[in-house]
Short mmCIF file of N, CA and C in Angstrom, two decimals:
data_model
loop_
_atom_site.label_atom_id
_atom_site.label_comp_id
_atom_site.label_asym_id
_atom_site.label_seq_id
_atom_site.Cartn_x
_atom_site.Cartn_y
_atom_site.Cartn_z
N MET O 1 1.00 -1.62 0.22
CA MET O 1 -0.27 0.17 -0.30
C MET O 1 0.96 1.03 0.09
N SER O 2 0.95 2.10 -1.12
CA SER O 2 1.58 3.31 -0.88
C SER O 2 1.09 4.33 0.00
N THR O 3 1.86 5.02 0.40
CA THR O 3 1.70 6.03 1.43
C THR O 3 1.64 7.76 0.59
N GLY O 4 1.88 7.60 -0.22
CA GLY O 4 1.89 9.05 -1.14
C GLY O 4 3.41 9.45 -0.92
N ARG O 5 3.54 11.09 -1.31
CA ARG O 5 3.95 11.47 -1.28
C ARG O 5 5.07 11.83 0.11
N PRO O 6 5.73 11.86 0.18
CA PRO O 6 6.28 13.13 1.93
C PRO O 6 5.31 14.58 1.56
N ILE O 7 5.28 14.64 3.00
CA ILE O 7 4.36 15.95 2.64
C ILE O 7 5.34 16.85 2.52
N GLU O 8 6.74 17.04 2.75
CA GLU O 8 7.92 18.05 3.04
C GLU O 8 7.62 18.33 1.29
N TYR O 9 7.73 17.28 0.57
CA TYR O 9 7.54 17.06 -1.42
C TYR O 9 6.67 18.03 -1.96
N ASP O 10 5.26 17.63 -0.97
CA ASP O 10 4.40 17.96 -1.59
C ASP O 10 4.38 19.33 -1.51
N ARG O 11 5.29 20.05 0.31
CA ARG O 11 5.07 21.50 0.27
C ARG O 11 5.95 21.78 -0.77
N GLU O 12 7.28 21.53 -0.81
CA GLU O 12 7.80 22.44 -1.68
C GLU O 12 7.68 22.34 -3.04
N HIS O 13 6.74 21.59 -3.52
CA HIS O 13 6.76 21.41 -4.81
C HIS O 13 5.51 22.55 -4.84
N SER O 14 4.21 22.71 -3.82
CA SER O 14 3.45 23.38 -3.89
C SER O 14 4.04 24.95 -4.03
N LEU O 15 5.22 24.92 -3.22
CA LEU O 15 5.76 26.22 -3.04
C LEU O 15 6.10 27.19 -4.35
N GLN O 16 7.22 26.12 -4.70
CA GLN O 16 7.61 26.65 -5.73
C GLN O 16 6.56 26.31 -7.27
N LYS O 17 5.52 25.73 -7.07
CA LYS O 17 4.46 26.23 -8.00
C LYS O 17 4.08 27.63 -8.00
N ALA O 18 3.87 28.06 -6.43
CA ALA O 18 3.45 29.21 -5.79
C ALA O 18 4.24 30.50 -6.78
N LEU O 19 5.28 30.06 -6.42
CA LEU O 19 6.79 31.12 -6.55
C LEU O 19 6.31 31.53 -7.93
N GLU O 20 6.34 30.91 -8.94
CA GLU O 20 6.59 30.70 -10.55
C GLU O 20 5.02 31.35 -10.62
N LEU O 21 4.34 31.47 -9.85
CA LEU O 21 2.83 31.85 -10.52
C LEU O 21 3.33 33.53 -9.88
N PHE O 22 3.39 33.85 -8.78
CA PHE O 22 3.36 35.40 -8.29
C PHE O 22 4.64 35.90 -9.06
N TRP O 23 5.87 35.21 -9.49
CA TRP O 23 6.89 35.69 -10.31
C TRP O 23 6.03 36.14 -11.61
N ARG O 24 5.36 35.06 -12.54
CA ARG O 24 4.58 35.52 -13.72
C ARG O 24 3.82 36.39 -13.31
N ASN O 25 2.91 36.79 -12.38
CA ASN O 25 2.06 37.55 -12.42
C ASN O 25 1.58 38.36 -11.56
N GLY O 26 2.56 38.21 -10.73
CA GLY O 26 2.58 39.01 -9.14
C GLY O 26 1.74 39.26 -8.15
N TYR O 27 1.85 39.50 -7.23
CA TYR O 27 0.98 39.80 -6.18
C TYR O 27 -0.50 40.04 -6.74
N LYS O 28 -0.61 41.06 -6.90
CA LYS O 28 -2.08 41.60 -7.14
C LYS O 28 -2.66 40.81 -8.26
N GLY O 29 -1.87 40.31 -9.14
CA GLY O 29 -2.33 39.28 -10.35
C GLY O 29 -2.23 37.86 -10.15
N THR O 30 -2.25 38.04 -8.87
CA THR O 30 -2.48 36.53 -8.38
C THR O 30 -3.49 36.05 -7.36
N ASN O 31 -5.25 35.44 -7.49
CA ASN O 31 -5.78 35.77 -7.02
C ASN O 31 -6.18 33.81 -5.86
N LEU O 32 -6.62 33.90 -4.93
CA LEU O 32 -6.97 32.42 -4.32
C LEU O 32 -6.41 31.23 -4.93
N LYS O 33 -7.85 31.24 -6.79
CA LYS O 33 -8.39 30.88 -7.26
C LYS O 33 -6.92 30.02 -7.80
N ASP O 34 -6.38 30.74 -8.29
CA ASP O 34 -5.09 31.16 -9.12
C ASP O 34 -3.47 30.02 -8.29
N LEU O 35 -4.18 30.15 -7.18
CA LEU O 35 -2.95 29.22 -6.30
C LEU O 35 -3.54 27.76 -5.99
N CYS O 36 -4.94 28.33 -5.92
CA CYS O 36 -5.24 26.26 -5.53
C CYS O 36 -4.98 25.80 -6.68
N ASP O 37 -5.07 25.69 -8.11
CA ASP O 37 -4.78 25.59 -9.57
C ASP O 37 -3.90 24.88 -9.53
N GLU O 38 -2.79 26.20 -9.66
CA GLU O 38 -1.37 26.34 -9.96
C GLU O 38 -0.59 25.16 -9.09
N THR O 39 -1.23 24.80 -7.71
CA THR O 39 -0.45 24.08 -6.58
C THR O 39 -1.00 22.84 -6.45
N GLY O 40 -2.48 22.72 -6.94
CA GLY O 40 -2.78 21.32 -6.98
C GLY O 40 -3.36 21.72 -5.74
N LEU O 41 -3.37 22.05 -4.74
CA LEU O 41 -4.21 22.38 -3.43
C LEU O 41 -5.62 22.54 -3.26
N SER O 42 -6.16 22.26 -2.61
CA SER O 42 -8.05 23.06 -2.39
C SER O 42 -7.18 24.16 -1.17
N LYS O 43 -8.68 25.30 -1.10
CA LYS O 43 -8.45 26.25 0.13
C LYS O 43 -7.69 26.27 1.13
N SER O 44 -8.56 24.67 1.36
CA SER O 44 -8.58 25.22 2.97
C SER O 44 -7.13 23.83 2.82
N SER O 45 -6.42 23.35 2.51
CA SER O 45 -5.53 22.78 2.31
C SER O 45 -4.08 23.57 1.89
N LEU O 46 -4.26 24.85 1.69
CA LEU O 46 -3.52 25.73 1.04
C LEU O 46 -3.77 26.83 2.38
N TYR O 47 -4.74 27.23 3.33
CA TYR O 47 -4.26 27.45 3.88
C TYR O 47 -3.82 26.81 5.03
N SER O 48 -3.89 26.02 5.08
CA SER O 48 -2.95 24.49 6.17
C SER O 48 -1.89 24.09 6.34
N VAL O 49 -1.22 24.65 5.20
CA VAL O 49 -0.03 24.39 4.54
C VAL O 49 0.89 25.50 5.02
N PHE O 50 0.15 26.43 3.99
CA PHE O 50 0.99 27.96 3.80
C PHE O 50 0.82 29.04 4.89
N GLY O 51 -0.88 28.91 5.27
CA GLY O 51 -1.43 29.74 5.54
C GLY O 51 -2.23 30.96 4.26
N ASP O 52 -2.40 32.17 4.23
CA ASP O 52 -2.99 32.64 3.67
C ASP O 52 -2.34 33.36 2.76
N LYS O 53 -3.13 34.03 1.63
CA LYS O 53 -2.27 34.24 0.17
C LYS O 53 -0.99 35.56 0.71
N HIS O 54 -0.84 36.12 1.58
CA HIS O 54 0.52 36.87 1.81
C HIS O 54 1.16 36.00 2.74
N GLN O 55 1.31 35.02 3.16
CA GLN O 55 2.27 34.32 3.76
C GLN O 55 2.74 33.25 2.61
N VAL O 56 2.01 32.68 1.82
CA VAL O 56 2.55 32.16 0.26
C VAL O 56 3.00 33.11 0.06
N PHE O 57 3.02 34.10 -0.46
CA PHE O 57 3.57 35.22 -1.02
C PHE O 57 5.25 35.23 -0.09
N LEU O 58 5.01 36.00 0.76
CA LEU O 58 6.24 35.47 1.78
C LEU O 58 6.92 34.70 1.23
N LEU O 59 6.49 33.49 1.69
CA LEU O 59 7.48 32.56 1.80
C LEU O 59 8.13 32.11 0.39
N SER O 60 7.48 32.39 -0.52
CA SER O 60 7.76 32.35 -2.25
C SER O 60 9.30 32.70 -1.97
N ILE O 61 8.85 34.80 -1.56
CA ILE O 61 10.15 34.93 -2.14
C ILE O 61 11.05 35.04 -1.54
N GLN O 62 10.93 34.54 -0.20
CA GLN O 62 11.93 34.38 0.47
C GLN O 62 12.66 32.88 0.02
N SER O 63 12.01 31.65 -0.07
CA SER O 63 12.27 31.00 -1.03
C SER O 63 13.41 31.05 -2.44
N TYR O 64 13.07 31.98 -2.93
CA TYR O 64 13.40 32.68 -4.42
C TYR O 64 14.78 33.16 -3.77
N SER O 65 14.61 34.00 -2.68
CA SER O 65 16.03 34.72 -2.47
C SER O 65 17.05 33.52 -2.10
N ASP O 66 16.53 32.87 -0.97
CA ASP O 66 17.77 31.79 -1.32
C ASP O 66 18.30 30.69 -1.97
N ALA O 67 17.59 31.11 -2.77
CA ALA O 67 18.16 30.16 -3.93
C ALA O 67 18.84 31.45 -5.18
N LEU O 68 18.81 32.05 -4.75
CA LEU O 68 19.12 33.14 -5.71
C LEU O 68 20.25 33.79 -5.49
N LEU O 69 21.18 33.82 -3.84
CA LEU O 69 22.21 33.98 -3.16
C LEU O 69 22.69 31.99 -3.44
N ASP O 70 22.42 31.36 -3.54
CA ASP O 70 22.75 29.99 -3.11
C ASP O 70 24.00 29.98 -4.90
N GLU O 71 22.81 30.45 -5.51
CA GLU O 71 23.51 30.02 -6.87
C GLU O 71 24.37 31.28 -7.12
N LEU O 72 24.60 32.54 -6.26
CA LEU O 72 25.89 33.60 -6.52
C LEU O 72 26.46 33.30 -5.62
N ARG O 73 26.76 32.60 -4.73
CA ARG O 73 28.30 31.92 -4.05
C ARG O 73 28.07 31.10 -4.27
N LEU O 74 27.57 30.03 -5.58
CA LEU O 74 28.62 29.21 -5.64
C LEU O 74 29.08 29.37 -6.95
N GLN O 75 28.13 30.37 -7.85
CA GLN O 75 29.57 31.08 -9.12
C GLN O 75 30.67 31.75 -8.50
N TYR O 76 30.58 32.57 -7.50
CA TYR O 76 31.76 32.99 -6.98
C TYR O 76 32.73 31.96 -6.47
N GLN O 77 32.05 30.94 -6.12
CA GLN O 77 33.33 29.76 -5.44
C GLN O 77 33.92 29.38 -6.77
N SER O 78 32.74 29.07 -7.44
CA SER O 78 33.72 28.26 -8.51
C SER O 78 34.06 29.02 -10.23
N SER O 79 34.38 30.27 -9.83
CA SER O 79 35.01 31.41 -10.74
C SER O 79 36.44 31.31 -11.26
N GLU O 80 37.09 31.37 -12.00
CA GLU O 80 38.17 31.20 -11.88
C GLU O 80 38.93 32.67 -11.32
N SER O 81 38.24 33.78 -11.11
CA SER O 81 38.92 35.08 -10.48
C SER O 81 37.56 35.35 -10.15
N PRO O 82 37.81 36.59 -9.41
CA PRO O 82 36.74 37.66 -8.70
C PRO O 82 36.02 38.50 -9.94
N LEU O 83 36.92 38.69 -10.27
CA LEU O 83 36.49 39.54 -11.94
C LEU O 83 36.09 39.00 -12.99
N ARG O 84 36.51 37.59 -13.14
CA ARG O 84 35.68 36.99 -14.40
C ARG O 84 33.79 36.72 -13.49
N PHE O 85 34.12 36.33 -12.04
CA PHE O 85 32.31 36.60 -11.00
C PHE O 85 31.80 37.42 -11.45
N ILE O 86 32.02 38.56 -11.95
CA ILE O 86 31.40 39.62 -11.42
C ILE O 86 31.19 39.62 -13.23
N GLU O 87 32.17 39.65 -14.19
CA GLU O 87 31.47 39.92 -15.83
C GLU O 87 30.77 38.87 -15.67
N LYS O 88 30.63 37.64 -15.52
CA LYS O 88 29.75 36.15 -16.04
C LYS O 88 28.69 36.90 -15.03
N VAL O 89 28.25 37.50 -14.31
CA VAL O 89 26.82 37.80 -13.45
C VAL O 89 26.36 38.64 -14.52
N LEU O 90 27.09 39.55 -14.96
CA LEU O 90 26.80 40.98 -15.50
C LEU O 90 26.32 40.18 -16.92
N LEU O 91 27.02 39.16 -17.49
CA LEU O 91 27.22 39.04 -18.53
C LEU O 91 25.28 37.99 -19.03
N ASP O 92 25.50 37.47 -17.42
CA ASP O 92 24.56 36.25 -17.71
C ASP O 92 22.65 36.99 -17.56
N LEU O 93 22.78 37.93 -16.71
CA LEU O 93 21.82 39.08 -17.03
C LEU O 93 21.83 40.01 -18.03
N ALA O 94 22.66 40.15 -19.03
CA ALA O 94 22.34 40.59 -20.46
C ALA O 94 21.62 39.37 -21.36
N ASP O 95 22.36 38.14 -21.10
CA ASP O 95 21.99 37.31 -21.88
C ASP O 95 20.49 36.89 -21.60
N GLU O 96 19.65 37.51 -20.21
CA GLU O 96 18.22 37.51 -19.73
C GLU O 96 17.80 38.37 -21.23
N ALA O 97 17.78 39.05 -22.27
CA ALA O 97 17.39 40.22 -22.82
C ALA O 97 17.42 39.25 -24.40
N SER O 98 17.89 38.69 -24.03
CA SER O 98 18.32 37.59 -25.72
C SER O 98 16.79 37.34 -26.01
N PRO O 99 16.73 37.58 -27.44
CA PRO O 99 15.26 37.37 -28.35
C PRO O 99 14.86 35.66 -27.61
N GLY O 100 13.46 35.77 -27.23
CA GLY O 100 12.76 34.23 -26.95
C GLY O 100 12.86 34.11 -25.36
N LYS O 101 14.00 35.20 -24.68
CA LYS O 101 13.81 34.08 -23.54
C LYS O 101 12.87 35.43 -22.86
N ASP O 102 12.36 34.20 -21.66
CA ASP O 102 11.61 34.81 -20.80
C ASP O 102 11.73 36.35 -19.71
N ARG O 103 11.15 37.26 -20.05
CA ARG O 103 11.47 38.46 -19.10
C ARG O 103 10.49 38.68 -18.23
N LYS O 104 10.54 37.57 -17.08
CA LYS O 104 9.89 38.00 -16.20
C LYS O 104 10.86 38.59 -14.65
N GLY O 105 11.75 39.04 -15.00
CA GLY O 105 12.45 40.02 -14.59
C GLY O 105 13.48 39.09 -13.12
N CYS O 106 13.24 39.61 -12.30
CA CYS O 106 14.14 39.01 -10.61
C CYS O 106 12.23 39.27 -10.04
N LEU O 107 12.02 38.34 -9.10
CA LEU O 107 11.10 38.29 -8.10
C LEU O 107 11.24 39.34 -7.26
N VAL O 108 12.85 39.09 -6.42
CA VAL O 108 13.06 39.79 -5.32
C VAL O 108 12.80 41.39 -6.15
N MET O 109 13.42 41.56 -7.01
CA MET O 109 13.09 43.43 -7.91
C MET O 109 11.45 43.88 -8.00
N ASN O 110 11.05 42.37 -8.41
CA ASN O 110 9.42 42.77 -8.63
C ASN O 110 8.94 43.36 -7.69
N SER O 111 8.86 42.12 -6.16
CA SER O 111 8.40 42.39 -5.19
C SER O 111 8.78 43.99 -4.57
N ALA O 112 10.18 44.32 -4.86
CA ALA O 112 10.75 44.96 -4.22
C ALA O 112 9.87 46.76 -4.68
N THR O 113 9.32 46.71 -6.13
CA THR O 113 8.65 47.27 -6.79
C THR O 113 7.37 47.53 -6.53
N GLU O 114 6.83 46.38 -6.23
CA GLU O 114 5.45 46.18 -6.18
C GLU O 114 4.90 46.38 -4.56
N PHE O 115 6.32 46.55 -3.63
CA PHE O 115 5.53 46.00 -2.23
C PHE O 115 6.19 46.90 -1.28
N ALA O 116 7.76 46.59 -1.68
CA ALA O 116 8.75 47.28 -0.47
C ALA O 116 8.46 48.39 0.19
N GLN O 117 7.64 49.45 0.09
CA GLN O 117 7.11 50.29 0.57
C GLN O 117 6.31 50.90 1.38
N THR O 118 5.25 49.50 1.08
CA THR O 118 3.97 49.55 1.76
C THR O 118 4.11 48.16 2.52
N ASP O 119 4.61 47.32 2.59
CA ASP O 119 5.01 45.98 3.59
C ASP O 119 6.28 46.21 3.64
N PRO O 120 6.06 45.69 5.10
CA PRO O 120 7.63 45.35 5.66
C PRO O 120 8.11 44.43 6.01
N GLN O 121 7.27 43.49 5.32
CA GLN O 121 7.52 41.98 5.67
C GLN O 121 8.45 41.83 4.02
N VAL O 122 7.79 42.54 3.34
CA VAL O 122 8.74 42.17 1.63
C VAL O 122 9.97 43.03 1.87
N ALA O 123 9.62 44.08 2.25
CA ALA O 123 10.81 44.76 2.42
C ALA O 123 11.83 44.33 3.46
N LYS O 124 11.59 44.23 4.62
CA LYS O 124 12.58 42.74 5.06
C LYS O 124 13.18 41.93 4.41
N ILE O 125 12.96 41.02 3.55
CA ILE O 125 13.24 40.02 2.62
C ILE O 125 14.46 41.01 1.76
N VAL O 126 13.07 42.04 1.18
CA VAL O 126 14.16 42.48 -0.60
C VAL O 126 15.57 42.62 0.33
N GLY O 127 15.51 43.71 1.79
CA GLY O 127 16.90 44.43 2.24
C GLY O 127 17.74 43.09 2.63
N ASN O 128 16.96 42.20 3.36
CA ASN O 128 17.92 41.55 3.86
C ASN O 128 18.95 40.71 2.29
N THR O 129 17.98 40.69 1.44
CA THR O 129 18.53 39.38 -0.15
C THR O 129 19.55 40.97 -0.79
N LEU O 130 19.00 42.15 -0.74
CA LEU O 130 20.34 43.16 -1.27
C LEU O 130 21.51 42.82 -0.22
N ARG O 131 21.07 43.40 0.81
CA ARG O 131 22.76 43.50 1.84
C ARG O 131 23.41 41.54 1.47
N LYS O 132 22.77 40.54 1.68
CA LYS O 132 23.97 39.18 1.32
C LYS O 132 24.38 38.93 0.31
N MET O 133 23.33 39.70 -0.87
CA MET O 133 24.37 40.35 -1.90
C MET O 133 25.62 40.99 -2.03
N ALA O 134 25.13 42.12 -1.48
CA ALA O 134 26.10 43.33 -1.56
C ALA O 134 27.73 42.61 -1.01
N SER O 135 27.41 41.84 0.14
CA SER O 135 28.10 41.01 0.95
C SER O 135 29.23 39.88 0.21
N ILE O 136 28.24 39.50 -0.63
CA ILE O 136 29.31 38.45 -1.89
C ILE O 136 30.03 39.83 -2.50
N PHE O 137 29.32 40.04 -3.10
CA PHE O 137 30.16 40.91 -4.43
C PHE O 137 31.71 41.43 -3.32
N GLU O 138 31.05 41.94 -1.77
CA GLU O 138 32.40 42.65 -1.38
C GLU O 138 33.57 41.98 -1.34
N ASN O 139 32.80 40.76 -0.75
CA ASN O 139 34.14 39.69 -0.49
C ASN O 139 34.92 39.97 -1.92
N ALA O 140 34.47 39.28 -2.68
CA ALA O 140 34.84 39.13 -4.57
C ALA O 140 35.64 40.61 -4.43
N VAL O 141 35.22 41.79 -4.27
CA VAL O 141 36.21 42.87 -4.75
C VAL O 141 37.28 42.62 -3.89
N SER O 142 37.06 42.41 -2.35
CA SER O 142 38.28 42.69 -1.55
C SER O 142 39.38 41.32 -2.14
N SER O 143 38.83 40.13 -2.47
CA SER O 143 39.58 39.44 -2.76
C SER O 143 40.24 39.72 -3.79
N GLY O 144 39.56 40.48 -4.93
CA GLY O 144 40.35 40.51 -6.29
C GLY O 144 41.53 41.91 -6.03
N LYS O 145 41.47 42.55 -5.23
CA LYS O 145 42.22 43.90 -4.96
C LYS O 145 43.34 43.45 -4.53
N GLU O 146 43.55 41.92 -3.73
CA GLU O 146 44.47 41.15 -3.03
C GLU O 146 44.95 40.88 -3.82
N SER O 147 44.73 40.55 -4.60
CA SER O 147 45.26 39.47 -6.29
C SER O 147 45.82 40.57 -7.05
N SER O 148 45.11 41.36 -7.26
CA SER O 148 45.59 42.41 -8.46
C SER O 148 45.09 42.50 -9.56
N ASP O 149 43.35 41.18 -9.47
CA ASP O 149 42.66 41.26 -10.49
C ASP O 149 41.55 42.29 -10.57
N ILE O 150 41.16 42.93 -9.38
CA ILE O 150 40.42 44.02 -9.42
C ILE O 150 41.43 45.42 -8.91
N ASN O 151 41.31 46.60 -9.96
CA ASN O 151 41.99 47.77 -9.55
C ASN O 151 42.20 48.26 -7.72
N LYS O 152 43.31 48.28 -7.47
CA LYS O 152 43.52 48.45 -6.12
C LYS O 152 42.79 49.59 -5.15
N ASN O 153 42.23 50.65 -5.87
CA ASN O 153 41.75 52.05 -5.87
C ASN O 153 40.30 51.90 -5.51
N VAL O 154 39.82 50.47 -5.97
CA VAL O 154 38.34 50.68 -5.75
C VAL O 154 38.12 50.49 -4.00
N GLU O 155 36.77 50.84 -3.66
CA GLU O 155 36.37 50.43 -1.89
C GLU O 155 35.56 49.41 -2.30
N PRO O 156 35.75 48.42 -1.48
CA PRO O 156 35.16 46.94 -1.63
C PRO O 156 33.70 47.27 -1.34
N HIS O 157 33.30 48.52 -0.09
CA HIS O 157 31.69 48.10 -0.21
C HIS O 157 31.13 48.93 -1.00
N SER O 158 31.37 50.20 -1.41
CA SER O 158 30.57 50.92 -2.06
C SER O 158 30.61 50.60 -3.35
N THR O 159 31.95 50.23 -4.07
CA THR O 159 31.91 49.21 -4.83
C THR O 159 30.71 47.78 -4.70
N ALA O 160 30.74 47.22 -3.88
CA ALA O 160 29.32 45.80 -4.06
C ALA O 160 28.39 46.89 -4.27
N LEU O 161 27.83 48.17 -3.36
CA LEU O 161 26.66 48.47 -3.45
C LEU O 161 26.29 49.28 -4.84
N PHE O 162 27.41 49.62 -5.69
CA PHE O 162 27.65 50.06 -7.50
C PHE O 162 27.00 48.68 -7.88
N LEU O 163 27.60 48.10 -7.41
CA LEU O 163 27.43 46.42 -8.41
C LEU O 163 26.21 45.93 -8.78
N VAL O 164 25.13 45.54 -6.92
CA VAL O 164 24.39 45.24 -6.52
C VAL O 164 22.86 46.53 -6.99
N ASN O 165 23.47 47.88 -7.30
CA ASN O 165 22.47 48.33 -7.77
C ASN O 165 22.41 48.79 -9.84
N SER O 166 23.49 48.41 -10.24
CA SER O 166 23.72 48.28 -11.53
C SER O 166 22.82 46.72 -12.39
N ILE O 167 23.11 45.69 -11.11
CA ILE O 167 22.27 44.74 -10.95
C ILE O 167 20.44 45.25 -10.82
N ALA O 168 20.40 45.66 -9.87
CA ALA O 168 18.81 45.94 -10.26
C ALA O 168 18.06 46.35 -11.35
N GLY O 169 19.14 47.93 -11.86
CA GLY O 169 18.85 48.44 -12.67
C GLY O 169 18.34 47.48 -13.97
N MET O 170 19.60 46.73 -14.32
CA MET O 170 19.66 45.47 -15.22
C MET O 170 18.59 45.02 -15.80
N LYS O 171 18.13 44.18 -14.16
CA LYS O 171 16.83 43.23 -14.28
C LYS O 171 15.51 43.92 -14.41
N THR O 172 15.45 45.21 -13.96
CA THR O 172 14.72 46.17 -14.57
C THR O 172 14.43 46.20 -15.83
N MET O 173 15.68 46.63 -16.61
CA MET O 173 16.05 46.94 -17.71
C MET O 173 15.00 45.19 -19.52
N VAL O 174 15.76 44.55 -18.50
CA VAL O 174 15.47 43.37 -19.19
C VAL O 174 13.95 43.44 -18.99
N LYS O 175 13.46 43.07 -17.81
CA LYS O 175 12.16 43.19 -17.90
C LYS O 175 10.85 44.07 -18.36
N ALA O 176 11.89 45.57 -18.80
CA ALA O 176 11.36 46.31 -20.03
C ALA O 176 11.35 46.36 -21.29
N GLY O 177 11.90 45.17 -21.45
CA GLY O 177 12.17 44.98 -22.59
C GLY O 177 13.63 45.24 -23.47
N HIS O 178 13.91 46.10 -22.60
CA HIS O 178 15.09 46.54 -23.37
C HIS O 178 16.40 45.65 -24.32
N PRO O 179 16.60 45.47 -25.57
CA PRO O 179 17.33 44.70 -26.00
C PRO O 179 18.85 44.27 -25.58
N LYS O 180 19.34 42.79 -25.36
CA LYS O 180 20.26 42.49 -24.72
C LYS O 180 21.90 43.60 -25.22
N LYS O 181 21.90 44.15 -26.58
CA LYS O 181 22.80 45.33 -26.40
C LYS O 181 22.86 46.06 -25.49
N GLU O 182 22.19 46.67 -25.18
CA GLU O 182 22.56 47.82 -24.60
C GLU O 182 22.39 47.29 -23.06
N LEU O 183 22.27 46.22 -22.78
CA LEU O 183 22.61 45.27 -21.79
C LEU O 183 24.09 45.20 -21.81
N LEU O 184 24.10 44.76 -22.74
CA LEU O 184 25.81 44.25 -22.83
C LEU O 184 27.11 45.59 -22.76
N GLU O 185 26.12 47.07 -23.23
CA GLU O 185 26.86 47.94 -22.76
C GLU O 185 26.69 48.30 -21.49
N ILE O 186 25.83 48.30 -20.73
CA ILE O 186 25.88 48.47 -19.16
C ILE O 186 27.08 47.69 -18.27
N ALA O 187 26.69 46.63 -19.27
CA ALA O 187 27.90 45.43 -18.51
C ALA O 187 29.21 45.99 -18.39
N LYS O 188 29.30 46.11 -19.95
CA LYS O 188 30.95 46.91 -19.73
C LYS O 188 31.04 48.16 -19.14
N SER O 189 30.15 48.81 -19.13
CA SER O 189 30.64 50.34 -18.72
C SER O 189 30.84 49.61 -16.85
N VAL O 190 30.20 48.77 -16.72
CA VAL O 190 30.56 48.56 -14.57
C VAL O 190 31.22 47.78 -14.86
N MET O 191 32.24 47.22 -15.89
CA MET O 191 33.66 46.23 -15.63
C MET O 191 34.30 47.49 -16.21
N LYS O 192 34.33 48.67 -16.17
CA LYS O 192 35.26 49.47 -16.54
C LYS O 192 35.76 49.97 -14.85
N HIS O 193 34.75 49.77 -14.43
CA HIS O 193 35.06 50.50 -12.61
C HIS O 193 35.89 49.73 -12.10
N LEU O 194 35.83 48.71 -12.12
CA LEU O 194 36.69 47.85 -11.51
C LEU O 194 38.10 47.68 -11.82
#
């Protein structure tokens, strides 16, 4: 007799489905019926497993943020140099503007523009994500300065903030439909500062 999938699998699978829905439609563009249809959960199961729509949204943003930061750390650790790591992040981002690519943008940045001024819980997740991104870049810049891979005159903390700001702007431009050529120009300009 089969016991079915483990509850944790169902929860993670359903959370991933909810995340994708919020990422596509935004919070305001997603209703409870959409969440139930996408996750395969009934309304009562959705509330039992996650709580209300807002809680599902917060869990989705946090899950996305965790995956984003894990990927950024992995890219840094596996890069041949700090400078190549930063360049790859920027070029990968510019590649998101290629024809035929899905231009959903970044769920963290999308949530910041939709809610960060009005929802302290969203603002906290967004703020923590941006601070952790800046910390990864600050470590890369510091390491790059030590190895002479990055200009010794750049200040790691402010350069990291500049990189996060540039990435946020580039992600917004990708979502707004700017061509890859423009994103590559921005990436090239950012790299000149290093």
